[in-house]
C-alpha cells in the first residue's frame, strides 16, 4: 500500500475512534456557513460563548499540567548526561523542523506569488477600523528583540504565573526542576507532590474530553460564521499557498524526520494523535491542546518520561506551522505592495520568522501579533503594516486553525523520535491500535 494511503487510513481510523469530535467539527463548519454572523448575530454569540467556555475549561489545567509535567519529567530522567542529551536532541529536531518550514514557506511564496494583484482586495474601510488596534500592537512590538528576549527571564515567577506567561514560567520550572534533581532524596516530598498534581490534572483532562465534541463544534461554527464567504474570494491564493506549505510539512517533512532519525511509523503516530490534531484545529491553541497531546502520546505507548519533558516545551517553543505562515504572510504583503525582495532579505524574513514564532505563545492569534516583529525587522513602515495587517487579521483565525495542527503534530513527532532513540516507546502498544485505550 502506498505510503500516503497508509497515512490517510490511519487518520480515518483515528477519526472513527472519536467520530463524535469529527462530527462536531463538520457540523461546526456547516452551521458556520448556514448562520453567517452578519445575518445571525445571536447564533454567532452563542457559538462564541460555548467555544470560549470550552477553551477556558481546558486552559484551567494547562499551568498545573506544564509545571508538574516538567518537574516529574526532569526528575525521572535524573541523570544529568541523559537530560542534556534529550535537551540537545529536542532543540536540534525542533530547529530542523522549523528551518524546513520557513524554507518551504519562502520557496512557495516566491514561486507562487500569492500577493500579486492582492492589493485591490485590501479593504481600506476595515483598515481604518483596525488602525488603533494595530498601532498599539506595533508600539508593543517596538520593544525590539533584545527587550523581548529580556522579558523571557522571569524576575518574579509568581507574577509570570498570574499572567499565564508560558515561556518565563517554563524557564523558571526548568531551573527549579534541574535543581530538584541535584539535591538527592530530600527532593521526594516535592516530587511526590507534583506527581499527584500531574495525575489529578490528567484525570480532569479525561473529564474535559467529554466536552470536546460540543466545544469543537461551537469553536469551528463561531470562526466560520464570522468569515463570510466573500472574503475567501480575494484571498484564495494566499490560503492555497499556506495549505500547500502545511501539507508538505505533514506528508514530506515529518515522515522524513521519523524515517531518518527513528523507526517510528508515521501512520501509527498520526493515528495515535488524531484527537489532539482535531482539538488543535478547533481551539487554534497548542497550549490548550497540550493536555490532550500528552494523553494521546502516553496512552498509546510513548513513555511519560519523554512526553512530560518534550511536549510542554514543544507546545510553547516549537511553532513550525506558525513560522511557515509568518514567512508566507510577510512575503505576500511585500508582493501586494510591489516591493521586490532580494534573496538576502528573504533569508532575513525566514530567520526572523523562526525567532518570532518561538517567542509566541501557544494561544489563538499569537502568531499574528509576532508578525509585526518580522515586518519591523525588514524595515516596513507602520502605515504599510496597518493596511496589510487588516487583511491578515480578517483571515487569521482560519490560518491559525491550520497552523496549530502542524505545531501540535511536530511536537509529537519530536517526542516520538526522542522516545524511540532512548528505548522509551512501548512498540507493542504503539503499533497495535486495537490494544490502545480510548481517550474518551
Ligand atoms: N495558535 C498557535 C498555537 O497555539 C500560535 C499562533 O500561530 O498563533 O500554536
Short mmCIF file of C-alpha atoms and ligand atoms in Angstrom, two decimals:
data_model
loop_
_atom_site.label_atom_id
_atom_site.label_comp_id
_atom_site.label_asym_id
_atom_site.label_seq_id
_atom_site.Cartn_x
_atom_site.Cartn_y
_atom_site.Cartn_z
CA UNK A 1 0.00 0.00 0.00
CA UNK A 2 1.28 3.47 -0.86
CA UNK A 3 2.76 5.42 2.00
CA UNK A 4 0.33 8.35 1.73
CA UNK A 5 -2.56 5.90 1.62
CA UNK A 6 -1.36 4.44 4.92
CA UNK A 7 -1.34 7.90 6.49
CA UNK A 8 -4.87 8.54 5.22
CA UNK A 9 -6.14 5.23 6.57
CA UNK A 10 -4.51 5.85 9.97
CA UNK A 11 -6.18 9.24 10.14
CA UNK A 12 -9.54 7.78 9.17
CA UNK A 13 -9.20 5.12 11.86
CA UNK A 14 -8.32 7.81 14.40
CA UNK A 15 -11.39 9.76 13.31
CA UNK A 16 -13.56 6.64 13.52
CA UNK A 17 -12.40 6.04 17.09
CA UNK A 18 -13.53 9.54 18.06
CA UNK A 19 -16.12 10.14 15.41
CA UNK A 20 -18.12 12.44 17.69
CA UNK A 21 -15.30 15.03 17.77
CA UNK A 22 -15.10 14.85 13.99
CA UNK A 23 -18.86 15.14 13.73
CA UNK A 24 -18.70 18.25 15.94
CA UNK A 25 -16.07 19.66 13.59
CA UNK A 26 -18.09 19.01 10.43
CA UNK A 27 -21.35 20.25 11.95
CA UNK A 28 -19.44 23.33 13.09
CA UNK A 29 -18.35 24.05 9.50
CA UNK A 30 -21.92 23.53 8.23
CA UNK A 31 -23.54 25.69 10.92
CA UNK A 32 -20.86 28.35 10.43
CA UNK A 33 -21.78 28.57 6.73
CA UNK A 34 -25.57 28.39 7.32
CA UNK A 35 -25.55 31.02 10.10
CA UNK A 36 -23.22 33.82 9.00
CA UNK A 37 -22.58 36.36 11.72
CA UNK A 38 -23.89 39.24 9.60
CA UNK A 39 -27.36 37.67 9.38
CA UNK A 40 -27.49 35.70 12.63
CA UNK A 41 -25.57 37.69 15.23
CA UNK A 42 -27.26 35.86 18.11
CA UNK A 43 -26.28 32.41 16.82
CA UNK A 44 -22.69 33.66 16.45
CA UNK A 45 -22.73 34.97 20.03
CA UNK A 46 -23.96 31.61 21.33
CA UNK A 47 -21.30 29.67 19.38
CA UNK A 48 -18.61 32.02 20.63
CA UNK A 49 -19.79 31.77 24.23
CA UNK A 50 -19.82 27.97 24.26
CA UNK A 51 -16.48 27.78 22.41
CA UNK A 52 -14.81 30.24 24.76
CA UNK A 53 -16.15 28.33 27.75
CA UNK A 54 -14.55 25.17 26.36
CA UNK A 55 -11.18 26.89 25.83
CA UNK A 56 -11.31 28.36 29.35
CA UNK A 57 -12.03 24.94 30.81
CA UNK A 58 -9.07 23.32 29.08
CA UNK A 59 -6.77 26.22 29.87
CA UNK A 60 -7.65 25.82 33.50
CA UNK A 61 -5.46 22.71 33.66
CA UNK A 62 -2.60 23.90 31.46
CA UNK A 63 -0.41 25.69 34.03
CA UNK A 64 -0.56 22.95 36.71
CA UNK A 65 -0.03 20.40 33.96
CA UNK A 66 3.02 22.10 32.46
CA UNK A 67 4.65 22.67 35.84
CA UNK A 68 4.04 19.18 37.18
CA UNK A 69 4.94 17.51 33.88
CA UNK A 70 8.30 19.27 33.63
CA UNK A 71 9.17 18.65 37.28
CA UNK A 72 8.45 14.92 37.09
CA UNK A 73 9.87 14.63 33.58
CA UNK A 74 13.20 16.08 34.62
CA UNK A 75 13.39 14.30 37.94
CA UNK A 76 12.56 10.96 36.31
CA UNK A 77 15.38 11.44 33.80
CA UNK A 78 17.58 12.08 36.83
CA UNK A 79 20.95 11.58 35.28
CA UNK A 80 22.37 14.86 34.04
CA UNK A 81 24.05 13.49 30.98
CA UNK A 82 20.86 11.90 29.74
CA UNK A 83 18.93 15.08 30.40
CA UNK A 84 21.45 17.13 28.44
CA UNK A 85 21.22 14.57 25.63
CA UNK A 86 17.42 14.79 25.48
CA UNK A 87 17.58 18.58 25.66
CA UNK A 88 20.11 18.83 22.82
CA UNK A 89 18.15 16.44 20.63
CA UNK A 90 14.95 18.30 21.29
CA UNK A 91 16.46 21.64 20.28
CA UNK A 92 18.11 20.06 17.22
CA UNK A 93 14.91 18.41 15.95
CA UNK A 94 12.70 21.42 16.64
CA UNK A 95 15.22 23.57 14.77
CA UNK A 96 15.37 21.25 11.75
CA UNK A 97 11.57 21.13 11.52
CA UNK A 98 11.23 24.90 11.79
CA UNK A 99 14.02 25.64 9.31
CA UNK A 100 12.32 23.25 6.87
CA UNK A 101 9.02 25.07 7.47
CA UNK A 102 10.34 28.56 6.75
CA UNK A 103 12.27 27.33 3.70
CA UNK A 104 9.14 25.73 2.27
CA UNK A 105 7.11 28.84 3.09
CA UNK A 106 9.64 31.14 1.42
CA UNK A 107 10.02 28.99 -1.71
CA UNK A 108 6.26 28.61 -2.18
CA UNK A 109 5.59 32.30 -1.64
CA UNK A 110 8.37 33.35 -4.02
CA UNK A 111 7.34 30.96 -6.78
CA UNK A 112 3.56 31.02 -6.43
CA UNK A 113 3.42 34.80 -5.82
CA UNK A 114 0.15 34.86 -3.83
CA UNK A 115 0.45 38.60 -3.20
CA UNK A 116 0.35 39.68 -6.82
CA UNK A 117 -2.86 41.58 -7.51
CA UNK A 118 -3.96 41.23 -3.89
CA UNK A 119 -3.77 44.92 -3.13
CA UNK A 120 -7.16 45.60 -4.67
CA UNK A 121 -8.74 43.26 -2.12
CA UNK A 122 -7.22 45.00 0.86
CA UNK A 123 -10.22 46.79 2.28
CA UNK A 124 -9.37 50.36 3.38
CA UNK A 125 -12.56 50.56 5.48
CA UNK A 126 -11.54 47.61 7.62
CA UNK A 127 -8.04 49.04 7.80
CA UNK A 128 -9.46 52.25 9.25
CA UNK A 129 -11.37 50.29 11.87
CA UNK A 130 -8.32 48.33 12.92
CA UNK A 131 -5.93 51.25 12.90
CA UNK A 132 -5.99 51.78 16.68
CA UNK A 133 -5.55 48.12 17.48
CA UNK A 134 -2.69 47.66 15.08
CA UNK A 135 -0.86 50.81 16.21
CA UNK A 136 -0.85 49.59 19.83
CA UNK A 137 0.37 46.24 18.68
CA UNK A 138 3.18 47.77 16.68
CA UNK A 139 4.12 50.02 19.59
CA UNK A 140 4.30 46.94 21.82
CA UNK A 141 6.48 45.16 19.33
CA UNK A 142 8.82 48.14 19.07
CA UNK A 143 10.43 46.99 22.25
CA UNK A 144 12.54 45.01 19.78
CA UNK A 145 14.28 41.73 20.03
CA UNK A 146 16.60 42.46 22.98
CA UNK A 147 13.67 43.51 25.16
CA UNK A 148 11.55 40.58 24.06
CA UNK A 149 14.37 38.23 25.00
CA UNK A 150 14.84 40.00 28.35
CA UNK A 151 11.15 39.60 29.08
CA UNK A 152 11.55 35.86 28.83
CA UNK A 153 13.57 35.79 32.05
CA UNK A 154 11.14 35.75 34.95
CA UNK A 155 12.02 38.30 37.62
CA UNK A 156 9.14 37.02 39.67
CA UNK A 157 7.87 33.56 38.78
CA UNK A 158 4.61 34.15 40.63
CA UNK A 159 3.92 37.24 38.56
CA UNK A 160 4.57 35.24 35.38
CA UNK A 161 2.22 32.56 36.74
CA UNK A 162 -0.54 35.06 37.37
CA UNK A 163 -0.21 36.37 33.81
CA UNK A 164 -0.04 32.85 32.37
CA UNK A 165 3.20 33.81 30.54
CA UNK A 166 4.34 30.38 29.46
CA UNK A 167 7.96 30.94 28.43
CA UNK A 168 9.11 32.64 31.67
CA UNK A 169 7.16 30.03 33.65
CA UNK A 170 8.87 27.22 31.79
CA UNK A 171 12.31 28.77 32.21
CA UNK A 172 11.77 29.01 35.96
CA UNK A 173 10.35 25.48 36.25
CA UNK A 174 13.24 24.05 34.22
CA UNK A 175 15.83 25.60 36.51
CA UNK A 176 13.85 24.59 39.59
CA UNK A 177 13.38 21.01 38.37
CA UNK A 178 17.07 20.60 37.49
CA UNK A 179 17.94 21.89 40.96
CA UNK A 180 15.50 19.42 42.50
CA UNK A 181 17.15 16.57 40.64
CA UNK A 182 20.50 17.62 42.12
CA UNK A 183 19.60 17.61 45.78
CA UNK A 184 19.13 13.89 46.27
CA UNK A 185 16.50 12.17 48.39
CA UNK A 186 15.43 15.38 50.06
CA UNK A 187 13.51 16.22 46.87
CA UNK A 188 10.99 13.36 47.44
CA UNK A 189 8.15 15.34 49.10
CA UNK A 190 8.16 17.98 46.35
CA UNK A 191 8.42 15.47 43.51
CA UNK A 192 5.65 13.32 45.04
CA UNK A 193 3.51 16.43 45.36
CA UNK A 194 3.93 17.19 41.67
CA UNK A 195 3.29 13.56 40.75
CA UNK A 196 -0.09 13.86 42.44
CA UNK A 197 -0.77 17.20 40.74
CA UNK A 198 0.07 15.65 37.36
CA UNK A 199 -2.15 12.61 37.92
CA UNK A 200 -5.04 14.80 39.05
CA UNK A 201 -4.73 17.19 36.08
CA UNK A 202 -4.70 14.22 33.70
CA UNK A 203 -7.90 12.99 35.35
CA UNK A 204 -9.50 16.40 34.88
CA UNK A 205 -8.37 16.28 31.23
CA UNK A 206 -10.23 12.97 30.81
CA UNK A 207 -13.38 14.64 32.09
CA UNK A 208 -12.91 17.69 29.90
CA UNK A 209 -12.72 15.45 26.86
CA UNK A 210 -16.40 14.62 27.27
CA UNK A 211 -16.98 18.24 26.28
CA UNK A 212 -14.71 18.05 23.25
CA UNK A 213 -17.40 17.43 20.63
CA UNK A 214 -19.72 20.33 21.59
CA UNK A 215 -16.70 22.54 22.31
CA UNK A 216 -15.09 21.94 18.92
CA UNK A 217 -18.47 22.32 17.21
CA UNK A 218 -19.01 25.75 18.79
CA UNK A 219 -15.46 26.97 18.14
CA UNK A 220 -15.49 26.00 14.47
CA UNK A 221 -19.02 27.35 13.93
CA UNK A 222 -18.06 30.64 15.57
CA UNK A 223 -14.99 31.19 13.40
CA UNK A 224 -16.54 30.09 10.12
CA UNK A 225 -19.67 32.20 10.69
CA UNK A 226 -17.55 35.29 11.21
CA UNK A 227 -15.66 34.92 7.91
CA UNK A 228 -18.25 35.46 5.24
CA UNK A 229 -17.80 33.57 2.01
CA UNK A 230 -16.99 36.71 0.01
CA UNK A 231 -13.80 37.18 1.98
CA UNK A 232 -12.39 33.96 0.62
CA UNK A 233 -12.66 35.26 -2.94
CA UNK A 234 -9.85 37.77 -2.60
CA UNK A 235 -7.54 35.57 -0.61
CA UNK A 236 -7.84 32.09 -2.01
CA UNK A 237 -4.34 32.15 -3.45
CA UNK A 238 -2.80 33.10 -0.12
CA UNK A 239 -4.77 30.36 1.64
CA UNK A 240 -3.78 27.87 -1.05
CA UNK A 241 -0.08 28.60 -0.56
CA UNK A 242 -0.46 28.27 3.23
CA UNK A 243 -2.36 24.99 2.85
CA UNK A 244 0.20 23.54 0.42
CA UNK A 245 3.06 24.55 2.73
CA UNK A 246 1.47 22.90 5.75
CA UNK A 247 0.58 19.83 3.74
CA UNK A 248 4.23 19.45 2.72
CA UNK A 249 5.18 19.51 6.41
CA UNK A 250 2.67 16.72 7.09
CA UNK A 251 3.38 14.44 4.16
CA UNK A 252 7.06 15.08 3.49
CA UNK A 253 8.97 16.69 6.36
CA UNK A 254 7.52 14.87 9.39
CA UNK A 255 7.62 11.45 7.69
CA UNK A 256 11.21 12.13 6.56
CA UNK A 257 12.24 13.14 10.06
CA UNK A 258 10.69 9.99 11.52
CA UNK A 259 12.31 7.83 8.87
CA UNK A 260 15.78 9.32 9.13
CA UNK A 261 16.00 9.57 12.91
CA UNK A 262 13.83 6.73 14.22
CA UNK A 263 11.89 3.60 13.41
CA UNK A 264 8.54 5.15 14.35
CA UNK A 265 5.83 4.53 11.76
CA UNK A 266 4.35 7.84 10.68
CA UNK A 267 0.90 6.38 10.07
CA UNK A 268 0.83 4.86 13.58
CA UNK A 269 1.88 8.17 15.08
CA UNK A 270 -0.72 10.16 13.13
CA UNK A 271 -3.36 7.60 14.11
CA UNK A 272 -2.33 7.95 17.76
CA UNK A 273 -2.68 11.73 17.87
CA UNK A 274 -5.74 12.27 15.68
CA UNK A 275 -7.86 13.51 18.60
CA UNK A 276 -5.20 16.05 19.56
CA UNK A 277 -4.97 17.28 15.96
CA UNK A 278 -8.74 17.77 15.77
CA UNK A 279 -8.74 19.67 19.05
CA UNK A 280 -5.79 21.76 17.81
CA UNK A 281 -7.81 22.67 14.72
CA UNK A 282 -10.85 23.62 16.79
CA UNK A 283 -9.10 25.55 19.55
CA UNK A 284 -6.24 27.05 17.48
CA UNK A 285 -4.12 26.74 20.60
CA UNK A 286 -1.20 24.39 21.23
CA UNK A 287 -1.31 25.17 24.94
CA UNK A 288 -4.98 24.32 25.24
CA UNK A 289 -4.35 21.14 23.25
CA UNK A 290 -1.37 20.12 25.40
CA UNK A 291 -3.32 18.04 27.95
CA UNK A 292 -4.75 16.01 25.10
CA UNK A 293 -1.43 15.74 23.24
CA UNK A 294 0.14 14.28 26.37
CA UNK A 295 -2.81 11.92 26.94
CA UNK A 296 -2.75 10.64 23.34
CA UNK A 297 1.02 10.04 23.32
CA UNK A 298 1.12 8.40 26.75
CA UNK A 299 -1.92 6.20 26.31
CA UNK A 300 -0.52 4.93 23.03
CA UNK A 301 2.90 3.92 24.17
CA UNK A 302 5.32 6.88 24.35
CA UNK A 303 6.77 6.94 27.86
CA UNK A 304 5.63 9.54 30.30
CA UNK A 305 9.27 10.41 31.00
CA UNK A 306 9.70 11.74 27.45
CA UNK A 307 6.19 13.17 26.99
CA UNK A 308 6.29 15.19 30.16
CA UNK A 309 9.60 16.74 29.22
CA UNK A 310 9.37 17.25 25.46
CA UNK A 311 5.67 18.06 24.87
CA UNK A 312 5.20 21.01 27.28
CA UNK A 313 8.38 22.63 25.92
CA UNK A 314 7.27 21.95 22.36
CA UNK A 315 3.82 23.43 22.93
CA UNK A 316 5.49 26.69 23.88
CA UNK A 317 8.65 26.89 21.82
CA UNK A 318 8.12 24.78 18.74
CA UNK A 319 5.85 26.58 16.28
CA UNK A 320 6.86 25.40 12.83
CA UNK A 321 3.36 25.91 11.42
CA UNK A 322 3.35 29.48 12.71
CA UNK A 323 6.83 30.17 11.28
CA UNK A 324 5.73 28.86 7.88
CA UNK A 325 2.61 31.03 7.83
CA UNK A 326 4.51 34.10 9.03
CA UNK A 327 7.08 33.72 6.26
CA UNK A 328 4.36 33.40 3.62
CA UNK A 329 2.34 36.28 5.11
CA UNK A 330 5.25 38.73 5.07
CA UNK A 331 6.35 37.84 1.54
CA UNK A 332 2.70 38.03 0.49
CA UNK A 333 2.42 41.57 1.85
CA UNK A 334 5.60 42.74 0.16
CA UNK A 335 4.30 41.32 -3.13
CA UNK A 336 0.95 43.03 -2.66
CA UNK A 337 2.79 46.35 -2.29
CA UNK A 338 5.03 45.64 -5.24
CA UNK A 339 8.21 45.58 -3.11
CA UNK A 340 10.92 43.44 -4.67
CA UNK A 341 12.81 41.31 -2.20
CA UNK A 342 16.43 40.29 -2.58
CA UNK A 343 17.45 36.74 -1.67
CA UNK A 344 19.17 38.13 1.42
CA UNK A 345 16.01 39.82 2.68
CA UNK A 346 14.07 36.60 2.14
CA UNK A 347 16.61 34.74 4.28
CA UNK A 348 16.27 37.50 6.86
CA UNK A 349 12.47 37.11 6.85
CA UNK A 350 12.80 33.36 7.33
CA UNK A 351 15.23 33.83 10.21
CA UNK A 352 13.04 36.44 11.90
CA UNK A 353 10.03 34.16 11.48
CA UNK A 354 11.87 31.42 13.38
CA UNK A 355 12.57 33.84 16.25
CA UNK A 356 9.10 35.40 16.15
CA UNK A 357 7.33 32.06 16.14
CA UNK A 358 9.28 30.65 19.04
CA UNK A 359 8.64 33.70 21.18
CA UNK A 360 4.93 33.45 20.50
CA UNK A 361 2.58 31.84 23.00
CA UNK A 362 0.56 28.76 22.10
CA UNK A 363 -2.70 30.68 22.10
CA UNK A 364 -5.03 31.76 19.29
CA UNK A 365 -3.78 34.70 17.27
CA UNK A 366 -0.35 34.93 18.92
CA UNK A 367 1.41 34.28 15.63
CA UNK A 368 -0.33 37.25 14.02
CA UNK A 369 0.96 39.60 16.67
CA UNK A 370 4.55 38.47 16.37
CA UNK A 371 4.44 39.00 12.59
CA UNK A 372 4.99 42.66 13.49
CA UNK A 373 8.45 41.63 14.66
CA UNK A 374 9.28 40.22 11.24
CA UNK A 375 7.92 43.27 9.42
CA UNK A 376 9.81 45.61 11.72
CA UNK A 377 12.93 43.58 11.14
CA UNK A 378 12.86 44.19 7.41
CA UNK A 379 12.05 47.86 7.82
CA UNK A 380 8.49 48.11 6.58
CA UNK A 381 6.67 51.23 7.69
CA UNK A 382 3.76 51.17 10.16
CA UNK A 383 1.43 52.67 7.50
CA UNK A 384 2.05 49.76 5.22
CA UNK A 385 1.53 47.42 8.11
CA UNK A 386 -1.83 48.86 9.09
CA UNK A 387 -3.46 48.22 5.74
CA UNK A 388 -1.74 44.91 5.23
CA UNK A 389 -2.43 43.75 8.72
CA UNK A 390 -6.14 44.36 8.34
CA UNK A 391 -6.05 41.80 5.58
CA UNK A 392 -4.18 39.26 7.68
CA UNK A 393 -6.43 39.97 10.65
CA UNK A 394 -9.52 39.13 8.71
CA UNK A 395 -8.34 35.64 7.91
CA UNK A 396 -6.12 34.92 10.80
CA UNK A 397 -8.39 32.58 12.70
CA UNK A 398 -8.63 30.24 9.75
CA UNK A 399 -4.89 30.05 9.07
CA UNK A 400 -4.39 29.79 12.84
CA UNK A 401 -6.53 26.65 12.99
CA UNK A 402 -4.43 25.15 10.20
CA UNK A 403 -1.01 26.16 11.51
CA UNK A 404 -1.81 24.97 15.04
CA UNK A 405 -2.42 21.43 13.76
CA UNK A 406 1.17 21.48 12.43
CA UNK A 407 2.53 22.98 15.67
CA UNK A 408 0.96 20.16 17.69
CA UNK A 409 1.87 17.36 15.28
CA UNK A 410 5.52 18.35 15.14
CA UNK A 411 5.70 18.32 18.96
CA UNK A 412 4.50 14.71 18.89
CA UNK A 413 6.92 13.85 16.05
CA UNK A 414 9.89 15.10 18.07
CA UNK A 415 8.68 13.37 21.24
CA UNK A 416 8.33 10.10 19.29
CA UNK A 417 11.83 10.36 17.80
CA UNK A 418 13.48 11.09 21.15
CA UNK A 419 11.47 8.31 22.82
CA UNK A 420 12.46 5.85 20.07
CA UNK A 421 16.15 6.72 20.38
CA UNK A 422 16.01 6.26 24.16
CA UNK A 423 14.04 2.99 24.01
CA UNK A 424 11.12 4.72 25.63
CA UNK A 425 8.35 3.55 23.29
CA UNK A 426 6.27 0.52 24.06
CA UNK A 427 6.08 -0.68 20.45
CA UNK A 428 3.71 -3.49 21.22
CA UNK A 429 1.16 -0.92 22.27
CA UNK A 430 2.16 1.78 19.80
CA UNK A 431 1.93 -0.45 16.73
CA UNK A 432 -1.32 -2.13 17.75
CA UNK A 433 -4.13 0.41 17.85
CA UNK A 434 -6.56 -2.32 18.95
CA UNK A 435 -4.69 -2.60 22.27
CA UNK A 436 -4.76 1.14 22.89
CA UNK A 437 -7.12 2.66 25.40
CA UNK A 438 -9.68 5.16 24.19
CA UNK A 439 -9.21 8.75 25.19
CA UNK A 440 -12.88 9.23 25.93
N1 LIG B 1 -2.30 29.49 17.72
C1 LIG B 1 -0.97 28.99 17.56
C2 LIG B 1 -0.69 27.90 18.57
O1 LIG B 1 -1.23 27.90 19.62
C3 LIG B 1 0.05 30.08 17.69
C4 LIG B 1 -0.16 31.02 16.53
O2 LIG B 1 0.39 30.77 15.46
O3 LIG B 1 -0.90 31.99 16.67
O4 LIG B 1 0.07 27.02 18.31
#
